[in-house]
Coordinates of C-alpha atoms and ligand atoms in Angstrom, one line a residue:
X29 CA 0.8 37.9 7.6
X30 CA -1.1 36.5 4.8
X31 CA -1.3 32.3 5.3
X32 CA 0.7 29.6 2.6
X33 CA -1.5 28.3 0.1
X34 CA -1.8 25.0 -0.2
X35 CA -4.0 22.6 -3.0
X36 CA -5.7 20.3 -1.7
X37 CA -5.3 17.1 -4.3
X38 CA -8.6 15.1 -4.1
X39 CA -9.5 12.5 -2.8
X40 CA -8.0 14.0 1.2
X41 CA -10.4 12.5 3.8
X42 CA -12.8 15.1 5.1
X43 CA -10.7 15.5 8.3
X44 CA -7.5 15.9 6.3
X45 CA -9.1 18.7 4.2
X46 CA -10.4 20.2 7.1
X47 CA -7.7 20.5 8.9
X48 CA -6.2 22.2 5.5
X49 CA -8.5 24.2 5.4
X50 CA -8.6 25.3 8.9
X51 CA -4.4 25.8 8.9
X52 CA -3.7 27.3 5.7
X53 CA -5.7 29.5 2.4
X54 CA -6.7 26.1 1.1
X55 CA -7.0 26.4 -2.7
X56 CA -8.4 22.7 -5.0
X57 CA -8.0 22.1 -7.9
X58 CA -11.1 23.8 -9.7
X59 CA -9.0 27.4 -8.1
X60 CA -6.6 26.3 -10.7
X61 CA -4.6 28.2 -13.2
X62 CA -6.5 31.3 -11.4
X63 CA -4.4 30.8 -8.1
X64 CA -1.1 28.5 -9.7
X65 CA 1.2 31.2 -8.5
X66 CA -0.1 31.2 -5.1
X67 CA 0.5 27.6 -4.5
X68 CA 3.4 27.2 -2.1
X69 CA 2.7 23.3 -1.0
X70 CA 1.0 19.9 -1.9
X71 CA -1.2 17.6 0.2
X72 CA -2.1 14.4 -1.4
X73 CA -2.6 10.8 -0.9
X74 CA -1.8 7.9 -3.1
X75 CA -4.7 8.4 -5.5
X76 CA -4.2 11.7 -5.8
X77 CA -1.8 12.1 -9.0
X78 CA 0.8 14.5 -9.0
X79 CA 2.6 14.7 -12.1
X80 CA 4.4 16.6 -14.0
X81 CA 1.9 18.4 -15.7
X82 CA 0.7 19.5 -12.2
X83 CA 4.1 20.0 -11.0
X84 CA 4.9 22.2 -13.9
X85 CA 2.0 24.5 -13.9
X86 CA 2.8 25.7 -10.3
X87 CA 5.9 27.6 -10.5
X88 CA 6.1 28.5 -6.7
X89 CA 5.6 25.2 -5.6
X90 CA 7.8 23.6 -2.1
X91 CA 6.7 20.6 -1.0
X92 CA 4.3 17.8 -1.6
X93 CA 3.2 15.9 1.9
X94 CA 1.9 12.7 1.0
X95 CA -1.0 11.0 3.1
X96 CA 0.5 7.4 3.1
X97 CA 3.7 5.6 2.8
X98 CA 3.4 5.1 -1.3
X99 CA 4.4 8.0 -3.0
X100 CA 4.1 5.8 -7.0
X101 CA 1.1 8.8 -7.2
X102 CA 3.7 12.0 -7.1
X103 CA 6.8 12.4 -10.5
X104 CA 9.0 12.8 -7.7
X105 CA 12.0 12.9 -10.2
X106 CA 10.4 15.9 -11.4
X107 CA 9.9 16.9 -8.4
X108 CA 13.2 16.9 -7.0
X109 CA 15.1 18.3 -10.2
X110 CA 12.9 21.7 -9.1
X111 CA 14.2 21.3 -6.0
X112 CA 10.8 20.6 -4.5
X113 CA 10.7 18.7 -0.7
X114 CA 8.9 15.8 -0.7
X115 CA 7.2 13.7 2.4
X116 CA 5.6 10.2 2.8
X117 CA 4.5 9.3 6.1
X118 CA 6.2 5.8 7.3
X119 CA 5.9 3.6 10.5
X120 CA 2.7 5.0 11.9
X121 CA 1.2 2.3 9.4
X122 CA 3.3 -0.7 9.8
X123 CA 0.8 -2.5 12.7
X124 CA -2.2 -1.6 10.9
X125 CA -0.5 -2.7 7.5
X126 CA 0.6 -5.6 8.6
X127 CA -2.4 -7.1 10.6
X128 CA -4.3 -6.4 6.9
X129 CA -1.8 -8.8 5.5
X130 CA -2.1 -11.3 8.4
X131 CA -6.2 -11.2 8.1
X132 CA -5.8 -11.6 4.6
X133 CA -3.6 -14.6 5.1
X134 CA -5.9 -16.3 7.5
X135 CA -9.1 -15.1 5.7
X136 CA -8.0 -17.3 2.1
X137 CA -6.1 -20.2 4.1
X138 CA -8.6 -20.7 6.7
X139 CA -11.3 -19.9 3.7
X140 CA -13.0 -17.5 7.0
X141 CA -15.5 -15.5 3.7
X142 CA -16.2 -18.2 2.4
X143 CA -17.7 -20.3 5.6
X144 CA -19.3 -16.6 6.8
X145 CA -21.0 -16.7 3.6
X146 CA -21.9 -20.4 4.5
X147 CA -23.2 -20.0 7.6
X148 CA -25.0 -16.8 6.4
X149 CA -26.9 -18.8 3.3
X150 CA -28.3 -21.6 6.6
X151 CA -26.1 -24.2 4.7
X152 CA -24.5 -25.4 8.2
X153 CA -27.7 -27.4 8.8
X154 CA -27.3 -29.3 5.8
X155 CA -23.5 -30.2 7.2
X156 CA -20.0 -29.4 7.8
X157 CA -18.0 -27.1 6.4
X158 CA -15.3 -28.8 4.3
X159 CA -11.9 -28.8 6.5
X160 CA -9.3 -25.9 5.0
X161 CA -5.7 -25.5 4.7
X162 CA -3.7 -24.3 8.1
X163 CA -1.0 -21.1 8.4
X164 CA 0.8 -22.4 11.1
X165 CA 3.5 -24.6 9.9
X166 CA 3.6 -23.4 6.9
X167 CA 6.3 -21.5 5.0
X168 CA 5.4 -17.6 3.6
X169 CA 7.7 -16.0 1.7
X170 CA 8.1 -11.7 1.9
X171 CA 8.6 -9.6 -1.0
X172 CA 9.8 -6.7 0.5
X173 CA 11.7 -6.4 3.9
X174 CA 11.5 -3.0 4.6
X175 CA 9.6 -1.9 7.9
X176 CA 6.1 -3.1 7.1
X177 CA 7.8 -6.4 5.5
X178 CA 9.3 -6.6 9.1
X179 CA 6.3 -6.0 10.8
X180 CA 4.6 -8.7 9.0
X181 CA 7.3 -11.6 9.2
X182 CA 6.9 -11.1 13.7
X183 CA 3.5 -11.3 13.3
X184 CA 4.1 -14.2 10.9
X185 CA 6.6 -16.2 13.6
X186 CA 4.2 -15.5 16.4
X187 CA 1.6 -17.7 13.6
X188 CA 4.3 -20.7 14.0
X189 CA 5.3 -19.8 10.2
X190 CA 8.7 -20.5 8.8
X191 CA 9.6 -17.0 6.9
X192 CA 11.8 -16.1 3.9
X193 CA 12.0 -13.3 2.2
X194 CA 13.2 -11.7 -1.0
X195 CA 14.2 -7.9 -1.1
X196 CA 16.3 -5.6 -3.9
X197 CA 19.3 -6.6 -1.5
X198 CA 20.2 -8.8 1.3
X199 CA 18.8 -7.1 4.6
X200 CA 22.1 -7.5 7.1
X201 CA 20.6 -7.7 10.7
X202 CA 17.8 -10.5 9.4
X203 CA 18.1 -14.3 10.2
X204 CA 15.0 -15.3 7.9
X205 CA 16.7 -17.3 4.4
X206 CA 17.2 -14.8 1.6
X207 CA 15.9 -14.9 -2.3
X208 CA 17.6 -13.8 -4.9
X209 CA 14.6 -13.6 -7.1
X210 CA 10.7 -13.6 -6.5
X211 CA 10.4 -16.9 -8.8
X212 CA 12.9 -18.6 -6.3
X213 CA 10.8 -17.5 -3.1
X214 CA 8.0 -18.2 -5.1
X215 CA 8.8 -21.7 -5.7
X216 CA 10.1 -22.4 -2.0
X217 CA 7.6 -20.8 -0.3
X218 CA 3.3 -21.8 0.4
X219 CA 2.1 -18.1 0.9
X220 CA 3.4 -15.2 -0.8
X221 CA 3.2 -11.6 1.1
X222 CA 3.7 -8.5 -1.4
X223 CA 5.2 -5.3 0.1
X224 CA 7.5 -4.0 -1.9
X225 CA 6.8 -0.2 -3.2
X226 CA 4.6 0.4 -6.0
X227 CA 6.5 2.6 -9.1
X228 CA 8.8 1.5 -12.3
X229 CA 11.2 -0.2 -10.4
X230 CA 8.6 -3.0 -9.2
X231 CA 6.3 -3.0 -12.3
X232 CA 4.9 -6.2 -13.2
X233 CA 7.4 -7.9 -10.6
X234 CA 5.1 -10.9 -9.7
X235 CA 4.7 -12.0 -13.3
X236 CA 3.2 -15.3 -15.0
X237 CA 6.7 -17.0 -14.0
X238 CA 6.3 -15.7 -10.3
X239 CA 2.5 -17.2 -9.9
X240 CA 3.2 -20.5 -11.5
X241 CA 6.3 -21.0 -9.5
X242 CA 4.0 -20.6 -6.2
X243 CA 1.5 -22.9 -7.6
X244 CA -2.1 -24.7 -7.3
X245 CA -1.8 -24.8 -3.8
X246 CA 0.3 -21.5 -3.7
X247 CA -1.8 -18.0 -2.3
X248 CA -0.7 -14.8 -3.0
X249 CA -1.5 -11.8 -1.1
X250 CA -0.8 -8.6 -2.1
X251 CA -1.1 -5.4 0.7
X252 CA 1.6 -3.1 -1.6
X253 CA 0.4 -1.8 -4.6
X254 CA -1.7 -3.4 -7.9
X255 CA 0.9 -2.5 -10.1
X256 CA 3.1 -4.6 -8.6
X257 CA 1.3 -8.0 -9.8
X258 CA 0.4 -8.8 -13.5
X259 CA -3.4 -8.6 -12.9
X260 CA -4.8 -10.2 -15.6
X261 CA -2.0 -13.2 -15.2
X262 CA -3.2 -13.6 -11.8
X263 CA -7.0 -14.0 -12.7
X264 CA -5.6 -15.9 -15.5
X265 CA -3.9 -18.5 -12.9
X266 CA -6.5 -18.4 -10.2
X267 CA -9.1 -19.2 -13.4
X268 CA -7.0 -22.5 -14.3
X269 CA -6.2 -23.3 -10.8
X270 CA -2.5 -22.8 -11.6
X271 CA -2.5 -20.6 -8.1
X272 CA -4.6 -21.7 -5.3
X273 CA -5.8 -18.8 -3.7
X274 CA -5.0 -14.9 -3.4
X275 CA -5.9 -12.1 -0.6
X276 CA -6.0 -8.8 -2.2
X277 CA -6.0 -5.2 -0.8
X278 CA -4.5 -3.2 -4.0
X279 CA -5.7 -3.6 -7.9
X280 CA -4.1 -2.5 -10.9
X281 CA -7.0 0.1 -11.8
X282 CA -8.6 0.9 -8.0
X283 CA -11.8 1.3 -7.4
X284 CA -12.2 -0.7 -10.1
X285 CA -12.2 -4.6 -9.3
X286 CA -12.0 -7.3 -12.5
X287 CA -15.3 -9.1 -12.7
X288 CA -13.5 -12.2 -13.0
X289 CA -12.0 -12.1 -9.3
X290 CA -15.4 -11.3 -8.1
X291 CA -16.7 -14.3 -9.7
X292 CA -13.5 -16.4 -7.5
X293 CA -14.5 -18.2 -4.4
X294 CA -10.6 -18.4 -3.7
X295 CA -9.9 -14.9 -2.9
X296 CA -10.5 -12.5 -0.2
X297 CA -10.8 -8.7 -1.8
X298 CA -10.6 -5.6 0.5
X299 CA -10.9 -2.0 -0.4
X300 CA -7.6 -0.4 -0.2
X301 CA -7.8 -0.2 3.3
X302 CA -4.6 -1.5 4.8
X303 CA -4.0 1.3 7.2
X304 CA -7.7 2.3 7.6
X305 CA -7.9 2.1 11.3
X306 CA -9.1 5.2 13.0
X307 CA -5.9 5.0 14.9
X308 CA -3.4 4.7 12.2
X309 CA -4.9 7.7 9.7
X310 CA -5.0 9.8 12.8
X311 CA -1.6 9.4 13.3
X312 CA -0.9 9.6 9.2
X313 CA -2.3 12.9 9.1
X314 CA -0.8 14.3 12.1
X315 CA 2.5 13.2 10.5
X316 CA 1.5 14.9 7.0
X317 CA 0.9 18.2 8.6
X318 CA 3.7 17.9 10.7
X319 CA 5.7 18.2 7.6
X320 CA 3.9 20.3 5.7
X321 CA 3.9 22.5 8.9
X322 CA 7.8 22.0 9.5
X323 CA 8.7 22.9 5.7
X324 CA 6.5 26.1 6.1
X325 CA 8.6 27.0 9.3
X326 CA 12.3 26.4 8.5
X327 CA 12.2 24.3 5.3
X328 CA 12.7 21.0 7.3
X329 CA 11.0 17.6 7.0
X330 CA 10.2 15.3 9.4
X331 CA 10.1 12.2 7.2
X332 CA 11.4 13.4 3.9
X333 CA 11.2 10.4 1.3
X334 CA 14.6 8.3 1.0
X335 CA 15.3 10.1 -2.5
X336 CA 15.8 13.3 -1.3
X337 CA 18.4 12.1 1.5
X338 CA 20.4 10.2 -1.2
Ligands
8YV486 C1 -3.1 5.1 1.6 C2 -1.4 3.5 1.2 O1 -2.2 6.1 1.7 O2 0.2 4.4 2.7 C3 0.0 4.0 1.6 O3 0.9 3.9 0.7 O4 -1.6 2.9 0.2 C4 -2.5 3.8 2.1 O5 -2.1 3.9 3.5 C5 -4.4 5.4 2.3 O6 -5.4 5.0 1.5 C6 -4.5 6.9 2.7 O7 -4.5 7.7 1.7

């Protein structure tokens, strides 16, 4: 029996696409229109666009498995109005996410690139470096309790902070104090943590409004998605000092990072690599060919997005 063809949407790590390759008739995207027709499912990660105009030029297409927890990369309500199963791969992330927001926490507060970078240029020798703000004690507010959100507030309790949170509802089973809005956890709140899923429905969500209600002494960090935060408002407020400090994993227009937040001594900037442990993408793309594997086999998903169960 001849194998499922699956397109491989670029960028896939080089294991990822081997194991595609290995597994199935691996077709990319320079096979296309050639071998459209032959295209029964989609692997891709979350800089890997699927949109309609991909969606609608392969008329046999299944199922999209999605290399990471964010899905903002796939049309997925065009997707599901063809009936096509869609997968994300969630809680094999959540440590590895959540220690990324805890290191960026501690990296801005505790200003730990900065005084590398002192130490580094022999400056120590010349004298101390100037004392820094402290986490514990301190009050951090959650945008986003979902699993990751979750994962970060224990982590953040163990830290000795007080936590709060604000989600699109009131989570039941949670004792941390509830927002109603990102301004109001903003304003009550030292440290903002961003986790809320990228897409429409979060666009722009930490606004002007959000970052000046945090404050000069305020620090954002944001391990969720660049769209969520109004990037050129935040270099704006960092500029003016109107927000203290920010740690950042995610940007609006990634790889690309604004020359202006290089230029900041208040921020910490990472690469995107929230789950990038060897660990946690070994388990990601077990889990994303476990679907793709399980939808081949009897049209079942391990860990279908929530849309599709709604
Ligand atoms: C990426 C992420 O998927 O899971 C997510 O939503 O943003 C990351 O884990 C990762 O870069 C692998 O593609």
């Amino acid at each position: 029996m001849s194998r499922p063809t699956i397109l491989r949407v670029p960028p896939l790590s080089p294991q990822l696409n081997d194991a595609v390759g290995e597994q199935y008739d691996a077709v990319d995207p320079d096979d296309l229109p050639a071998r459209a027709d032959d295209v029964v499912g989609i692997v891709c990660t979350n800089t890997g666009r699927v949109g309609s105009d991909l969606i609608d030029a392969l008329p046999n297409l299944g199922v999209i498995a999605n290399h990471g927890v964010g899905y903002d990369n796939i049309d997925v309500p065009v997707a599901l109005a063809r009936g096509i199963a869609v997968s994300n791969t969630p809680e094999v992330l959540d440590d590895a996410v959540a220690e990324t927001a805890i290191a960026l926490l501690l990296g801005v507060r505790r200003e730990l690139v900065a005084a590398d970078r002192f130490v580094r240029a022999g400056r120590w020798t010349a004298g101390a470096y100037p004392l820094t703000a402290q986490v514990a004690g301190s009050r951090v507010g959650i945008i986003g309790l979902g699993r990751i959100g979750r994962a970060v507030a224990t982590r953040l309790e163990a830290l000795g902070c007080e936590v709060s949170y604000h989600n699109r509802r009131q989570v039941p089973d949670v004792a941390y104090p509830y927002a109603a809005s990102a301004v109001e956890l903003a304003a009550a709140v030292d440290s903002l943590v961003v986790v809320v899923p990228g897409g429409a429905a979060t666009d722009g969500l930490v606004d002007r409004a959000v970052l000046d209600a945090l404050g000069p002494d305020g620090v954002l960090v944001n391990i969720a998605r660049g769209s969520v935060v109004d990037q050129p408002a935040l270099v704006a407020a960092l500029q003016e000092g109107r927000l203290g400090g920010a740690g950042l994993d995610v940007y609006a227009d990634e790889p690309n990072v604004p020359a202006e937040l290089v230029a900041l001594d208040t921020v910490v900037l990472l690469p995107h690599v929230g789950s990038g442990t060897h660990v946690t993408r070994a388990a990601m793309r077990e889990l994303t060919l476990r679907n793709l594997a399980s939808w081949l086999a009897d049209r079942t998903l391990h860990t279908p997005i929530p849309e599709m169960e709604a």
